[in-house]
Short mmCIF file of C-alpha atoms and ligand atoms in Angstrom, two decimals:
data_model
loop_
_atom_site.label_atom_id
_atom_site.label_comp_id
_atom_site.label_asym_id
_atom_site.label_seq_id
_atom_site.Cartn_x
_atom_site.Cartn_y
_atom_site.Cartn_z
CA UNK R 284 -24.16 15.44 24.27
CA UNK R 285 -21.43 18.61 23.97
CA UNK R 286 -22.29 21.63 22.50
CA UNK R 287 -20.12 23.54 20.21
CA UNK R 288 -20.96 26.61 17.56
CA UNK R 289 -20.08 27.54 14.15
CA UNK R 290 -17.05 30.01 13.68
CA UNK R 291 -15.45 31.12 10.53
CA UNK R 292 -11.60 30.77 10.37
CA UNK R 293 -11.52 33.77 7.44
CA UNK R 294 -13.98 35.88 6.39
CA UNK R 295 -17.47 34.70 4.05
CA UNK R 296 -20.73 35.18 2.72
CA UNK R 297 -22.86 32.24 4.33
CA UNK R 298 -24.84 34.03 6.47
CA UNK R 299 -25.61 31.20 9.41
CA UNK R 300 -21.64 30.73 10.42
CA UNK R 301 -22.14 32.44 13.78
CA UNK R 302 -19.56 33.65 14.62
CA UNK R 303 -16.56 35.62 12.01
CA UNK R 304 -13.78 38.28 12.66
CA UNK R 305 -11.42 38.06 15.65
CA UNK R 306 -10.46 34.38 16.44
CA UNK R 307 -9.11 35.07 20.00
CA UNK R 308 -12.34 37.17 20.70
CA UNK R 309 -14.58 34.62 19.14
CA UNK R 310 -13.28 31.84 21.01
CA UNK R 311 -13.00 33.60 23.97
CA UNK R 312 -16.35 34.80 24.42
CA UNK R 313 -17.61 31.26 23.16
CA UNK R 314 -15.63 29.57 25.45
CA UNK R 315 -16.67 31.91 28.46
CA UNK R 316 -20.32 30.81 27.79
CA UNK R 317 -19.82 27.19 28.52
CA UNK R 318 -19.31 25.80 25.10
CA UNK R 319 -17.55 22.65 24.75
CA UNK R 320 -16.45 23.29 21.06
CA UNK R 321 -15.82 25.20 18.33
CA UNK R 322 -17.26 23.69 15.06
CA UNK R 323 -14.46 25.90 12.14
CA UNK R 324 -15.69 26.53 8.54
CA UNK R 325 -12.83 26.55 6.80
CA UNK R 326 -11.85 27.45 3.15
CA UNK R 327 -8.99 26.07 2.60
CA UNK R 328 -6.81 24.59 5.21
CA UNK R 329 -3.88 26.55 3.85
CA UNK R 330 -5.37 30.00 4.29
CA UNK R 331 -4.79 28.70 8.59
CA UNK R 332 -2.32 28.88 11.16
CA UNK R 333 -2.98 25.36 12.60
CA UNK R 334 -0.34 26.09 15.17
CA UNK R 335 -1.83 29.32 16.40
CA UNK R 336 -5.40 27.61 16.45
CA UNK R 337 -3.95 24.90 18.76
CA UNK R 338 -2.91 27.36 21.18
CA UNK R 339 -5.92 28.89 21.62
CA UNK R 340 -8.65 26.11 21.66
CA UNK R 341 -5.65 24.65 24.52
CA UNK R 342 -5.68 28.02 26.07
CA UNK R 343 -9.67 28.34 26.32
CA UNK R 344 -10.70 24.44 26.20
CA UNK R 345 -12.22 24.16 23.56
CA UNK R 346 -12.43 20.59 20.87
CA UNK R 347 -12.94 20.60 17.31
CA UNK R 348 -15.85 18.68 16.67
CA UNK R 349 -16.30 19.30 12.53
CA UNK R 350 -15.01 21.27 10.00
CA UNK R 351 -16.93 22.56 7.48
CA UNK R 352 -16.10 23.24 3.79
CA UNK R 353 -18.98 25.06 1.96
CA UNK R 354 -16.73 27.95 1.56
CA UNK R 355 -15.25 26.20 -1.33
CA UNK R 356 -18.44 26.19 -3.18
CA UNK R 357 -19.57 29.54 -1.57
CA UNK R 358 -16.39 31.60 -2.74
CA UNK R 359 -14.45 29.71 -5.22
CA UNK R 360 -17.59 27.50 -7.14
CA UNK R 361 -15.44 24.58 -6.23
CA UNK R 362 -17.80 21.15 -6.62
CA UNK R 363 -18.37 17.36 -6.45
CA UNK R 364 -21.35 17.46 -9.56
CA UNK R 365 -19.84 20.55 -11.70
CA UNK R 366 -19.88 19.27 -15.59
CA UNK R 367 -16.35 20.43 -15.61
CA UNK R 368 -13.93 17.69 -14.39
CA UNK R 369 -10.83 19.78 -13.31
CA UNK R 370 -13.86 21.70 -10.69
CA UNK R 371 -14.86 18.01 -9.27
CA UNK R 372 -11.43 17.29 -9.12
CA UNK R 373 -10.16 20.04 -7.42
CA UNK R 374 -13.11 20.24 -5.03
CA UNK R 375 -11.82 16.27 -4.14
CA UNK R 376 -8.71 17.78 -3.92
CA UNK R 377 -9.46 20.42 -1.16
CA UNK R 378 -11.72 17.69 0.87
CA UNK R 379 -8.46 15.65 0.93
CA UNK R 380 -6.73 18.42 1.66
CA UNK R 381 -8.96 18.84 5.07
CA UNK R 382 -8.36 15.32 6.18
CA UNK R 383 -4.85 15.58 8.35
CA UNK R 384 -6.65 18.72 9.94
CA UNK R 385 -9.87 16.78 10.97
CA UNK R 386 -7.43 13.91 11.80
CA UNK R 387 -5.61 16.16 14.48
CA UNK R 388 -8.42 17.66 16.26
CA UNK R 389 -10.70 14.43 16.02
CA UNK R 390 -13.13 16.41 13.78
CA UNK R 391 -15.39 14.35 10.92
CA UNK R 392 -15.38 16.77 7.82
CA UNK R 393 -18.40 18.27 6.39
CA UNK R 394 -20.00 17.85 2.75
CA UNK R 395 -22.40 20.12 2.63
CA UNK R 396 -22.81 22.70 -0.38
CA UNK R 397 -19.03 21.46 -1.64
CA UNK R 398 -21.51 18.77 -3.31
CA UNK R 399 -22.68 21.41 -5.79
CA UNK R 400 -25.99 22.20 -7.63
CA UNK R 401 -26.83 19.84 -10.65
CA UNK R 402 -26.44 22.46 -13.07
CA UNK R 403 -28.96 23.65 -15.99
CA UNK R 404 -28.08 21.26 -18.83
CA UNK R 405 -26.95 18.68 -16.48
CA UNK R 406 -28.60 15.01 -16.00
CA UNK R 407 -29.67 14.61 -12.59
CA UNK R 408 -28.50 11.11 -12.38
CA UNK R 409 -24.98 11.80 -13.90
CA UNK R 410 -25.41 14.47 -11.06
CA UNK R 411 -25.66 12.09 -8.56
CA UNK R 412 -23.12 9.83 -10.03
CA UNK R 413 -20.49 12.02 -10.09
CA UNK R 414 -21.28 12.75 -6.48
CA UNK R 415 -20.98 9.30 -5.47
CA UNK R 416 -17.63 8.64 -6.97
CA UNK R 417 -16.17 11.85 -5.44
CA UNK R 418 -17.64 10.75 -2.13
CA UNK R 419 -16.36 6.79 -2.46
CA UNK R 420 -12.89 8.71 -3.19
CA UNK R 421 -12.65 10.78 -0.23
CA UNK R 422 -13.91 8.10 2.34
CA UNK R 423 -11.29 5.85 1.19
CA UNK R 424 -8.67 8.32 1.44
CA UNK R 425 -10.02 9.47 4.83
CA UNK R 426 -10.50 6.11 6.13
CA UNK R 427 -6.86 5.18 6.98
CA UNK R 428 -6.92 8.64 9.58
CA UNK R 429 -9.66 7.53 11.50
CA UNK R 430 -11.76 10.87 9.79
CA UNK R 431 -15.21 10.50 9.37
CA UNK R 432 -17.25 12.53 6.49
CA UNK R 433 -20.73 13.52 7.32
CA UNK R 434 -23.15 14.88 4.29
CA UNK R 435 -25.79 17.17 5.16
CA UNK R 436 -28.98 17.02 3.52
CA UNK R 437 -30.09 20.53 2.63
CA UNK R 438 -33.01 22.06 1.88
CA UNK R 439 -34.36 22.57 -1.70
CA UNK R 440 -33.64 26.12 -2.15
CA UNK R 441 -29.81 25.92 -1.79
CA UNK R 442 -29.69 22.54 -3.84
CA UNK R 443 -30.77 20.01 -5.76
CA UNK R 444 -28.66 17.21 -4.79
CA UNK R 445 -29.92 15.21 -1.56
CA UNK R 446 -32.58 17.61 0.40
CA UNK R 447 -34.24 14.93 2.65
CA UNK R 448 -32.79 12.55 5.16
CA UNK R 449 -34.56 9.26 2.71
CA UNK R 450 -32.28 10.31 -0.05
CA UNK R 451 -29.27 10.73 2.53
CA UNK R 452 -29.79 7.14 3.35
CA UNK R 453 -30.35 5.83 -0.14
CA UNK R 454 -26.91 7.55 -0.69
CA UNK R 455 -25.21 6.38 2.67
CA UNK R 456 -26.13 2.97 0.68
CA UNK R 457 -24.53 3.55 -2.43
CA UNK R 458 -21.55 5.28 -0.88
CA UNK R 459 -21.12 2.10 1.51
CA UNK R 460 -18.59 3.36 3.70
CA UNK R 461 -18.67 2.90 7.38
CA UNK R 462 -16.97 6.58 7.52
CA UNK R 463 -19.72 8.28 5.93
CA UNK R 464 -22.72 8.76 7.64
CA UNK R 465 -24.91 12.15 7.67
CA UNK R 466 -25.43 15.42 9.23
CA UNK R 467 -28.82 16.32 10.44
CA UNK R 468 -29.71 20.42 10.50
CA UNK R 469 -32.67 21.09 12.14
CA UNK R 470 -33.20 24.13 9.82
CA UNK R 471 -33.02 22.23 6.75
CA UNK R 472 -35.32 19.18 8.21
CA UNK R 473 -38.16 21.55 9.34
CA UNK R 474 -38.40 22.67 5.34
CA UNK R 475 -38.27 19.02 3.90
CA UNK R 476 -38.90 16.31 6.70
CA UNK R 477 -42.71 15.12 7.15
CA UNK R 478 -41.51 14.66 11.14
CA UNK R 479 -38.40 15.69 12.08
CA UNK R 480 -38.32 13.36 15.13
CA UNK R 481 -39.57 10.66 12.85
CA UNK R 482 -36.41 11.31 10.18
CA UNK R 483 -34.37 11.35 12.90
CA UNK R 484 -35.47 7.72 14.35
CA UNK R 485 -34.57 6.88 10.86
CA UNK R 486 -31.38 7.03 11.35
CA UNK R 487 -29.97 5.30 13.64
CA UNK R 488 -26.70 5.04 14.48
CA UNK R 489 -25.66 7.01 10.90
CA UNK R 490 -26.25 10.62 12.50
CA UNK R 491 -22.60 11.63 13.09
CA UNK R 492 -23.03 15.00 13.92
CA UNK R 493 -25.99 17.45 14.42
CA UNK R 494 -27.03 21.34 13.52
CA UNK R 495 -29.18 23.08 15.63
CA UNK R 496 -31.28 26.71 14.66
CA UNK R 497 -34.62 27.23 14.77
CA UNK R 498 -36.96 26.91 11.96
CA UNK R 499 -36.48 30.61 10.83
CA UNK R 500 -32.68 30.37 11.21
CA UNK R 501 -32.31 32.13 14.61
CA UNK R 502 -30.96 30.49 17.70
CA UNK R 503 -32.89 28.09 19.14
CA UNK R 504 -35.78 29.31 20.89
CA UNK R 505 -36.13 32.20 19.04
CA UNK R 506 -38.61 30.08 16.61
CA UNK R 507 -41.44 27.32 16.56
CA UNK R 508 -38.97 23.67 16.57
CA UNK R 509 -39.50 21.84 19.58
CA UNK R 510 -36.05 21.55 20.85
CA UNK R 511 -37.02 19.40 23.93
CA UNK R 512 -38.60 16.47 21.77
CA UNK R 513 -36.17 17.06 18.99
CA UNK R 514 -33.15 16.35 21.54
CA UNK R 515 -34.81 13.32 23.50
CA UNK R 516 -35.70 11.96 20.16
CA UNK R 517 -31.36 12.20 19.66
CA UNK R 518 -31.26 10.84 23.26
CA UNK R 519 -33.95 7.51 22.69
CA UNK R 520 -31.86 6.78 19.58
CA UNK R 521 -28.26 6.71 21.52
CA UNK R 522 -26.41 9.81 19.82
CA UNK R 523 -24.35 10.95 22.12
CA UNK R 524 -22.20 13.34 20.08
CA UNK R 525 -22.07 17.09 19.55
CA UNK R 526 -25.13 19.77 19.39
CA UNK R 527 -23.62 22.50 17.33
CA UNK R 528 -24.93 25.55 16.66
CA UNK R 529 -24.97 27.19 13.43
CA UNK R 530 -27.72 30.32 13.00
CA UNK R 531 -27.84 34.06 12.24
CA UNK R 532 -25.60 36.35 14.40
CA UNK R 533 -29.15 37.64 15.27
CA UNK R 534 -29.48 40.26 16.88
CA UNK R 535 -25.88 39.38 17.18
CA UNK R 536 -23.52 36.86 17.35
CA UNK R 537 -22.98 36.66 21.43
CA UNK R 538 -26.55 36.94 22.08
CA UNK R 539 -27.69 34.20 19.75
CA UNK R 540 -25.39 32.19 21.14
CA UNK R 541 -25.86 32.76 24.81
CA UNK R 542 -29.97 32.74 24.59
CA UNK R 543 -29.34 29.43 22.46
CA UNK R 544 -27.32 27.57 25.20
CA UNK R 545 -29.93 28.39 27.59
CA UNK R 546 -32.76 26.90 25.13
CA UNK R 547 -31.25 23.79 24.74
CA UNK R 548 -29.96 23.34 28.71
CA UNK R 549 -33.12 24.13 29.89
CA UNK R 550 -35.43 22.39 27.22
CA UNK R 551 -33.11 18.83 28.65
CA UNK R 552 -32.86 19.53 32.26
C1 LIG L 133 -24.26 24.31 6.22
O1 LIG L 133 -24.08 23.52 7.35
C2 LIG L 133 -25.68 24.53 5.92
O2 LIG L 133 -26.53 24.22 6.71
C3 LIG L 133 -26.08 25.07 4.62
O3 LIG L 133 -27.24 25.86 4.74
C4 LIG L 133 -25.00 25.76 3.85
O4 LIG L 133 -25.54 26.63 2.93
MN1 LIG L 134 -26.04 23.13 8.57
#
């Protein structure tokens, strides 16, 4: 398993991307501390300079395991269950948008809060199908690139639409796409899982990438999760992708993410 970290490309609210502000510095000092990646949250692809990004993850060795999209919803409302079809449609729009990026740095794209909140007035189950259909879209378009999206089950106070790794499942089902699989976040799965390990086992081979913070949303360690079992659980089932860490800069970004690295070396050595 490689580890990588969350970093903002451009500024934003969501508290948990680690690391914002000076790309060079960020990726520097992330780099410097024996990460193997850089996991970017990015708006919209357009707001980047993909060629000055290249040079720098060259320049300090770092991959591009995921990119992650939430912004969308965060700062522009954009989203795959709004009631208003030009909003699902232009949140497709940006996903596809995201696909040659994730296709150049090997990175599976993330559908986390882009999925929306069913909102007040809304069926739940037109919710969900209007979810679906946006996710059987962008698959298929992502397909032909070799791009892989993961969704994230997230916990119930940030939305209602898939909170436990059952309904990601049920969903991973309906979507039947072999480049769609899920997103575990061990933040999330200590507020809604009955085990965590157990949810995990569950799984299988449809955990395509993995969030680590402990369960009050510091780095790891800094809380009660039990990052050894959590990890050999990953181990026993054959993942063998990325760890990345996405937490509160707490009590600041380059601490949380050094003491974090520790945690999880020494909780598998
Ligand atoms: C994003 O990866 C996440 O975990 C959510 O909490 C976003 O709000
Ligand atoms: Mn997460």
């Amino acid at each position: 398993m490689r580890h990588s970290i969350v970093l903002s490309t451009q500024s934003a609210q969501f508290q948990a991307a680690t690391f914002k502000g000076d790309l060079e510095k960020n990726l520097l000092e992330i780099s410097s501390q024996g990460y193997d990646g850089v996991e970017l949250a990015i708006r919209d692809p357009e707001m980047i300079d993909l060629d000055r990004l290249d040079q720098l993850l060259h320049k300090f060795y770092l991959s591009v395991p995921a990119i992650g999209t939430g912004q969308a919803w965060g700062e522009e409302g954009l989203s795959f269950s709004d009631p208003d079809p030009d909003i699902r449609n232009a949140a497709i729009q940006r996903i596809k948008k995201h696909i040659p990026v994730a296709a150049h740095f090997g990175a599976v794209i993330i559908i986390g809060l882009v999925r929306g909140i069913v909102k007040p007035g809304v069926d739940h189950i037109q919710g969900m199908r209007w979810l679906v259909e946006a996710l059987v879209e962008c698959s298929a378009a992502a397909l032909p690139h070799q791009v892989s999206l993961v969704l994230e089950p997230i916990n119930r106070y940030e939305t209602t639409l898939i909170n436990t790794v059952p309904q990601g499942l049920d969903l991973i089902k309906e979507v039947g796409a072999d480049n769609f699989g899920l997103l575990l976040d061990t933040f999330h799965m200590n507020i809604e899982e009955v085990s965590i390990e157990d949810s995990i086992r569950s799984c299988g081979d449809r955990i395509y990438h993995f969030h680590v913070a402990d369960s009050n949303r510091w780095y790891p360690g800094a809380g009660h999760l039990d990052f050894r079992s959590i990890l050999r659980t990953l181990s026993d089932i054959g993942y063998q992708s990325w760890i990345s860490g996405e937490f509160l800069a707490l009590p600041d970004a380059t601490t949380a993410a050094e003491r974090s690295l520790t945690h999880l070396l020494q909780v598998t050595s």
